[in-house]
Coordinates of C-alpha atoms in Angstrom, one line a residue:
M18 CA -2.5 -22.9 5.4
P19 CA -1.6 -19.1 5.6
A20 CA 2.0 -18.5 5.4
P21 CA 3.8 -18.3 8.9
E22 CA 4.9 -14.9 9.9
R23 CA 8.6 -14.7 10.1
I24 CA 9.7 -10.9 9.6
P25 CA 8.9 -8.4 12.2
A26 CA 7.6 -4.8 11.4
R27 CA 10.7 -2.5 10.9
R28 CA 10.7 0.1 14.0
V29 CA 10.5 3.5 12.9
S30 CA 12.8 5.8 15.1
D31 CA 12.5 9.4 15.7
R32 CA 16.1 9.8 14.1
D33 CA 14.5 8.3 11.0
L34 CA 11.8 10.9 10.9
A35 CA 14.1 13.7 11.5
L36 CA 16.3 12.6 8.8
L37 CA 13.6 12.8 6.4
A38 CA 12.0 15.9 7.9
R39 CA 15.0 18.1 8.5
G40 CA 18.0 16.4 6.1
E41 CA 19.4 18.2 3.4
L42 CA 17.7 17.0 0.3
R43 CA 19.5 16.3 -3.1
V44 CA 17.9 15.3 -6.2
Q45 CA 19.6 12.3 -7.8
G46 CA 17.1 11.6 -10.9
Q47 CA 13.3 11.2 -11.8
I48 CA 11.5 8.1 -11.7
R49 CA 10.2 8.3 -15.3
D50 CA 7.3 5.8 -15.2
A51 CA 5.2 7.5 -12.6
S52 CA 2.1 9.5 -13.1
N53 CA 3.1 12.1 -11.0
A54 CA 6.5 13.8 -10.4
V55 CA 8.5 11.3 -8.5
L56 CA 12.3 12.2 -7.7
L57 CA 14.7 9.9 -6.4
C58 CA 16.8 11.9 -3.5
T59 CA 19.5 11.4 -0.9
V60 CA 18.8 13.1 2.3
T61 CA 21.6 13.9 4.9
Y62 CA 21.4 14.9 8.6
E63 CA 23.7 15.0 11.4
G64 CA 26.2 12.5 9.7
R65 CA 23.3 10.1 8.4
E66 CA 22.5 9.7 4.7
A67 CA 19.6 7.6 3.1
R68 CA 18.1 7.4 0.1
C69 CA 14.4 8.7 -0.3
V70 CA 11.6 9.5 -2.6
Y71 CA 10.4 13.2 -3.1
K72 CA 7.1 14.0 -4.3
P73 CA 6.6 17.8 -4.8
V74 CA 2.9 18.9 -5.0
R75 CA 3.6 21.0 -7.8
G76 CA 4.4 17.9 -10.0
E77 CA 0.9 16.4 -9.1
R78 CA -1.3 16.0 -11.9
P79 CA -5.1 17.1 -11.5
L80 CA -7.6 14.4 -10.8
W81 CA -11.3 14.8 -11.0
D82 CA -12.3 13.1 -8.0
F83 CA -9.6 14.6 -5.6
P84 CA -9.0 18.3 -4.5
D85 CA -5.7 19.4 -6.5
G86 CA -2.7 19.8 -4.6
T87 CA -3.8 17.0 -1.7
L88 CA -1.8 13.8 -2.7
A89 CA 1.1 14.4 -0.9
Q90 CA -0.8 15.0 2.4
R91 CA -3.0 11.9 1.9
E92 CA 0.3 9.8 1.5
V93 CA 1.4 11.1 4.8
A94 CA -2.0 10.5 6.5
A95 CA -1.8 6.8 5.2
Y96 CA 1.6 6.3 6.9
E97 CA 0.2 7.7 10.3
V98 CA -2.6 5.7 10.1
C99 CA -0.4 2.5 9.5
E100 CA 1.9 3.5 12.2
A101 CA -1.4 3.7 14.7
L102 CA -2.5 0.1 13.4
G103 CA 1.4 -0.8 14.8
W104 CA 2.0 -2.6 11.4
G105 CA 4.7 -0.9 9.7
L106 CA 3.6 -1.5 6.3
V107 CA 4.3 1.9 4.8
P108 CA 7.9 3.4 4.7
P109 CA 8.7 6.4 7.0
T110 CA 6.7 9.2 5.4
V111 CA 6.8 13.1 6.3
L112 CA 5.6 16.4 4.6
R113 CA 8.5 18.9 3.9
D114 CA 9.5 21.7 2.0
G115 CA 12.1 20.4 -0.6
P116 CA 14.0 22.0 -3.8
Y117 CA 10.6 22.2 -5.6
G118 CA 8.4 23.3 -2.7
E119 CA 6.3 21.4 -0.4
G120 CA 5.8 17.6 -1.1
M121 CA 5.9 14.0 0.4
C122 CA 9.3 12.5 1.4
Q123 CA 9.6 8.9 2.1
L124 CA 12.4 6.4 2.7
W125 CA 13.6 4.4 -0.3
I126 CA 13.0 0.6 0.1
D127 CA 15.7 -1.4 -1.5
G128 CA 14.6 -4.9 -3.0
P129 CA 14.2 -6.6 -6.1
A130 CA 10.7 -6.2 -7.8
E131 CA 10.7 -9.7 -8.6
A132 CA 10.4 -10.7 -4.8
A133 CA 6.7 -9.4 -5.1
V134 CA 5.5 -9.7 -8.5
S135 CA 5.9 -12.5 -10.7
S136 CA 7.0 -11.4 -14.2
E137 CA 4.2 -13.4 -15.8
A138 CA 1.8 -11.1 -13.8
A139 CA 3.7 -8.0 -14.4
E140 CA 3.7 -8.7 -18.1
A141 CA -0.2 -9.8 -18.3
A142 CA 1.1 -13.0 -19.6
E143 CA 2.0 -11.9 -22.8
D144 CA 3.9 -15.1 -23.3
A145 CA 1.4 -17.7 -22.2
E146 CA 3.8 -20.5 -22.6
D147 CA 5.8 -19.3 -19.7
M148 CA 2.8 -19.4 -17.2
E149 CA 3.3 -20.9 -13.9
T150 CA 0.9 -23.9 -12.5
A151 CA -0.2 -23.6 -9.1
E152 CA 2.2 -26.1 -7.8
D153 CA 5.3 -24.2 -9.4
A154 CA 4.4 -20.8 -7.6
E155 CA 7.3 -19.9 -5.2
D156 CA 6.8 -19.8 -1.4
P157 CA 4.8 -16.7 -0.5
V158 CA 6.9 -15.5 2.2
T159 CA 10.3 -15.9 0.7
G160 CA 9.0 -15.4 -2.9
R161 CA 6.4 -14.1 -4.8
L162 CA 3.1 -12.5 -3.6
L163 CA 1.3 -12.2 -7.0
A164 CA 1.1 -14.6 -9.6
L165 CA -0.8 -15.8 -12.6
V166 CA -1.3 -19.3 -12.8
D167 CA -2.9 -21.8 -15.1
A168 CA -5.3 -23.3 -12.8
E169 CA -9.0 -23.2 -11.9
E170 CA -8.2 -23.1 -8.2
P171 CA -5.5 -21.4 -6.3
A172 CA -2.9 -23.8 -4.7
E173 CA -2.6 -24.0 -0.8
G174 CA -1.3 -21.0 0.5
W175 CA -2.4 -18.7 -2.4
K176 CA -5.8 -16.7 -2.8
A177 CA -7.9 -16.2 -6.0
I178 CA -8.4 -12.9 -7.2
G179 CA -9.8 -13.6 -10.5
F180 CA -9.3 -14.5 -13.9
A181 CA -7.5 -12.6 -16.6
E182 CA -7.8 -13.1 -20.3
V183 CA -4.1 -14.0 -21.4
E184 CA -4.7 -14.4 -25.0
E185 CA -7.6 -14.8 -27.4
G186 CA -10.1 -17.8 -25.8
R187 CA -7.5 -18.3 -22.7
T188 CA -7.7 -17.3 -19.2
A189 CA -5.5 -17.7 -16.3
L190 CA -6.1 -17.0 -12.6
L191 CA -4.7 -14.3 -10.9
V192 CA -3.5 -15.1 -7.4
H193 CA -1.9 -13.4 -4.2
A194 CA -0.3 -15.1 -1.6
D195 CA -2.1 -16.0 1.6
D196 CA 0.1 -14.2 3.6
P197 CA -0.6 -12.3 7.1
R198 CA 1.4 -9.4 5.8
L199 CA -0.9 -9.0 2.8
R200 CA -3.9 -9.6 5.0
R201 CA -3.0 -6.6 7.3
L202 CA -2.5 -4.4 4.1
A203 CA -6.0 -5.5 2.9
V204 CA -7.3 -4.3 6.1
L205 CA -5.3 -0.7 5.9
D206 CA -6.4 -0.2 2.4
A207 CA -10.2 -0.7 3.6
V208 CA -9.4 1.8 6.3
I209 CA -7.8 4.4 4.1
N210 CA -10.2 4.0 1.1
N211 CA -7.3 3.2 -1.0
G212 CA -8.2 3.2 -4.8
D213 CA -5.1 2.0 -6.3
R214 CA -3.8 -0.8 -4.7
K215 CA -1.6 -2.3 -7.7
G216 CA 1.1 -5.1 -7.7
G217 CA 3.7 -2.7 -8.3
H218 CA 2.8 -0.9 -5.4
L219 CA 4.3 -4.1 -3.1
L220 CA 7.7 -3.8 -2.2
V221 CA 9.7 -6.5 -0.1
D222 CA 12.9 -5.3 1.5
P223 CA 16.1 -7.7 1.8
E224 CA 15.1 -8.5 5.2
G225 CA 11.8 -9.8 4.0
R226 CA 9.5 -6.8 5.1
L227 CA 6.6 -6.0 3.2
Y228 CA 5.9 -2.3 2.6
G229 CA 3.1 -0.5 0.4
I230 CA 3.8 2.5 -1.6
D231 CA 1.7 4.9 -3.5
H232 CA -1.2 6.1 -1.3
G233 CA -2.1 9.5 -3.2
V234 CA -5.5 8.3 -3.9
T235 CA -6.8 7.6 -0.4
F236 CA -9.1 8.9 2.0
N237 CA -12.0 9.9 -0.2
V238 CA -15.6 10.3 1.2
E239 CA -16.9 8.3 -1.2
D240 CA -16.1 4.3 -1.6
K241 CA -13.1 4.3 -3.9
L242 CA -11.4 0.9 -2.8
R243 CA -9.7 -0.8 -5.8
T244 CA -7.3 -3.3 -4.8
L245 CA -5.7 -6.8 -6.0
L246 CA -5.9 -8.1 -2.2
W247 CA -9.5 -9.4 -2.4
G248 CA -8.6 -13.1 -1.3
W249 CA -10.2 -12.8 2.0
A250 CA -13.3 -10.7 1.3
G251 CA -16.1 -11.6 3.4
E252 CA -13.8 -13.7 5.7
P253 CA -13.7 -12.9 9.4
L254 CA -11.1 -10.4 10.5
T255 CA -8.1 -12.1 12.6
D256 CA -8.1 -11.2 16.2
E257 CA -5.1 -9.2 16.0
A258 CA -6.8 -7.0 13.1
A259 CA -9.9 -6.4 15.4
D260 CA -7.8 -5.4 18.3
A261 CA -5.7 -2.9 15.9
L262 CA -8.8 -1.4 14.7
E263 CA -10.1 -0.8 18.4
G264 CA -6.8 0.9 19.3
L265 CA -7.2 3.0 15.9
R266 CA -10.9 3.8 16.8
E267 CA -9.7 5.3 20.2
R268 CA -6.9 7.4 18.4
L269 CA -9.3 8.7 16.2
R270 CA -11.2 10.5 18.8
D271 CA -11.7 14.0 18.9
G272 CA -8.7 15.7 20.5
E273 CA -6.3 12.6 20.3
P274 CA -3.0 13.2 18.8
L275 CA -3.7 11.3 15.6
A276 CA -7.1 12.8 15.1
V277 CA -5.5 16.4 15.5
R278 CA -2.7 15.1 12.8
L279 CA -5.3 13.8 10.5
G280 CA -7.3 17.0 10.6
E281 CA -4.1 18.8 9.2
L282 CA -3.6 16.4 6.3
I283 CA -7.4 15.6 5.2
T284 CA -10.8 17.3 5.3
G285 CA -13.0 17.0 8.3
A286 CA -15.4 15.1 6.3
E287 CA -12.7 12.6 5.1
L288 CA -11.9 12.3 9.0
E289 CA -15.3 11.4 9.8
A290 CA -15.2 8.8 6.7
V291 CA -12.2 6.9 8.2
R292 CA -14.0 6.8 11.5
E293 CA -17.0 5.2 9.7
R294 CA -15.0 2.8 8.0
V295 CA -13.4 1.5 11.2
A296 CA -16.6 1.3 12.9
A297 CA -18.1 -0.8 9.9
L298 CA -15.2 -3.1 9.9
L299 CA -15.5 -3.7 13.4
K300 CA -19.4 -4.2 13.6
T301 CA -19.3 -6.8 10.7
G302 CA -16.2 -8.2 11.9
R303 CA -15.2 -9.2 8.4
H304 CA -12.9 -8.2 5.7
R305 CA -14.6 -5.9 3.0
E306 CA -16.3 -6.9 -0.2
P307 CA -16.4 -5.3 -3.3
S308 CA -19.4 -2.9 -3.5
G309 CA -20.5 -3.4 -6.9
E310 CA -20.6 0.3 -7.7
W311 CA -17.0 1.1 -8.3
P312 CA -14.3 -1.1 -10.5
A313 CA -13.0 -3.6 -7.8
I314 CA -9.6 -4.2 -9.4
P315 CA -7.3 -1.5 -10.4
W316 CA -6.3 -1.3 -14.1
P317 CA -3.5 -2.2 -15.3
P318 CA -3.2 -4.5 -12.2
I319 CA 0.5 -4.2 -11.7

């Protein structure tokens, strides 16, 4: 059975957004393992201070399938769409000027990485002797969201992603939690056409709220959906998801504030593609399935 939802979404206040958008940014360091420039900062405004991530446009590496200098805008657009769905799965995110020019600024989420991704999965099970069994995997709500297990079928409360080779001649099953938070994220990714939903992009804060980060490669007109969250592929959408998508469809109509805002962040063709993806999800009433025309799972998966 799906894990019960116990943690409400974090409510974003105008003060949070004002802090990010207007506060003084001070660079504390650089996150070295990121593919683009990612700076850890503090932001201070009207007596409040928080940690945040600042990704300047000038630090973006060119991609063959996305226009140069647009990843920061896409991250903000992903936040705006998620807020319109009402799910609070993306940390507060703004576009602003900073020490190295315009860039994306996003609230830092505290939380241990091991709360979301098992060490075995993160290391691609290099040490196969430490592999979990399906029965040993932790509770999906309070523990891990991804695991690599020595089993043919997922245990109760888990969904199969696929088999991975862990050593020559031996495979293991990669699974994700059958968790309502992840299920919402799977719908969001289908809407924004997320081309890179890896396990390392899942964060759980100390209160147990789930967040997805790194939404730069999104909103392409062509089908680019690559994700680890295929466990519900082809299954009916929840009533909640269908209602949220209906509300999003209304907000995407010409002249609506969300449509106007997205028109400032992505191209007109990309905005129309968002509308088409929402309409397709509502028409089928089911979670997306891999198209077969594009690698379905990002690599590396973590």
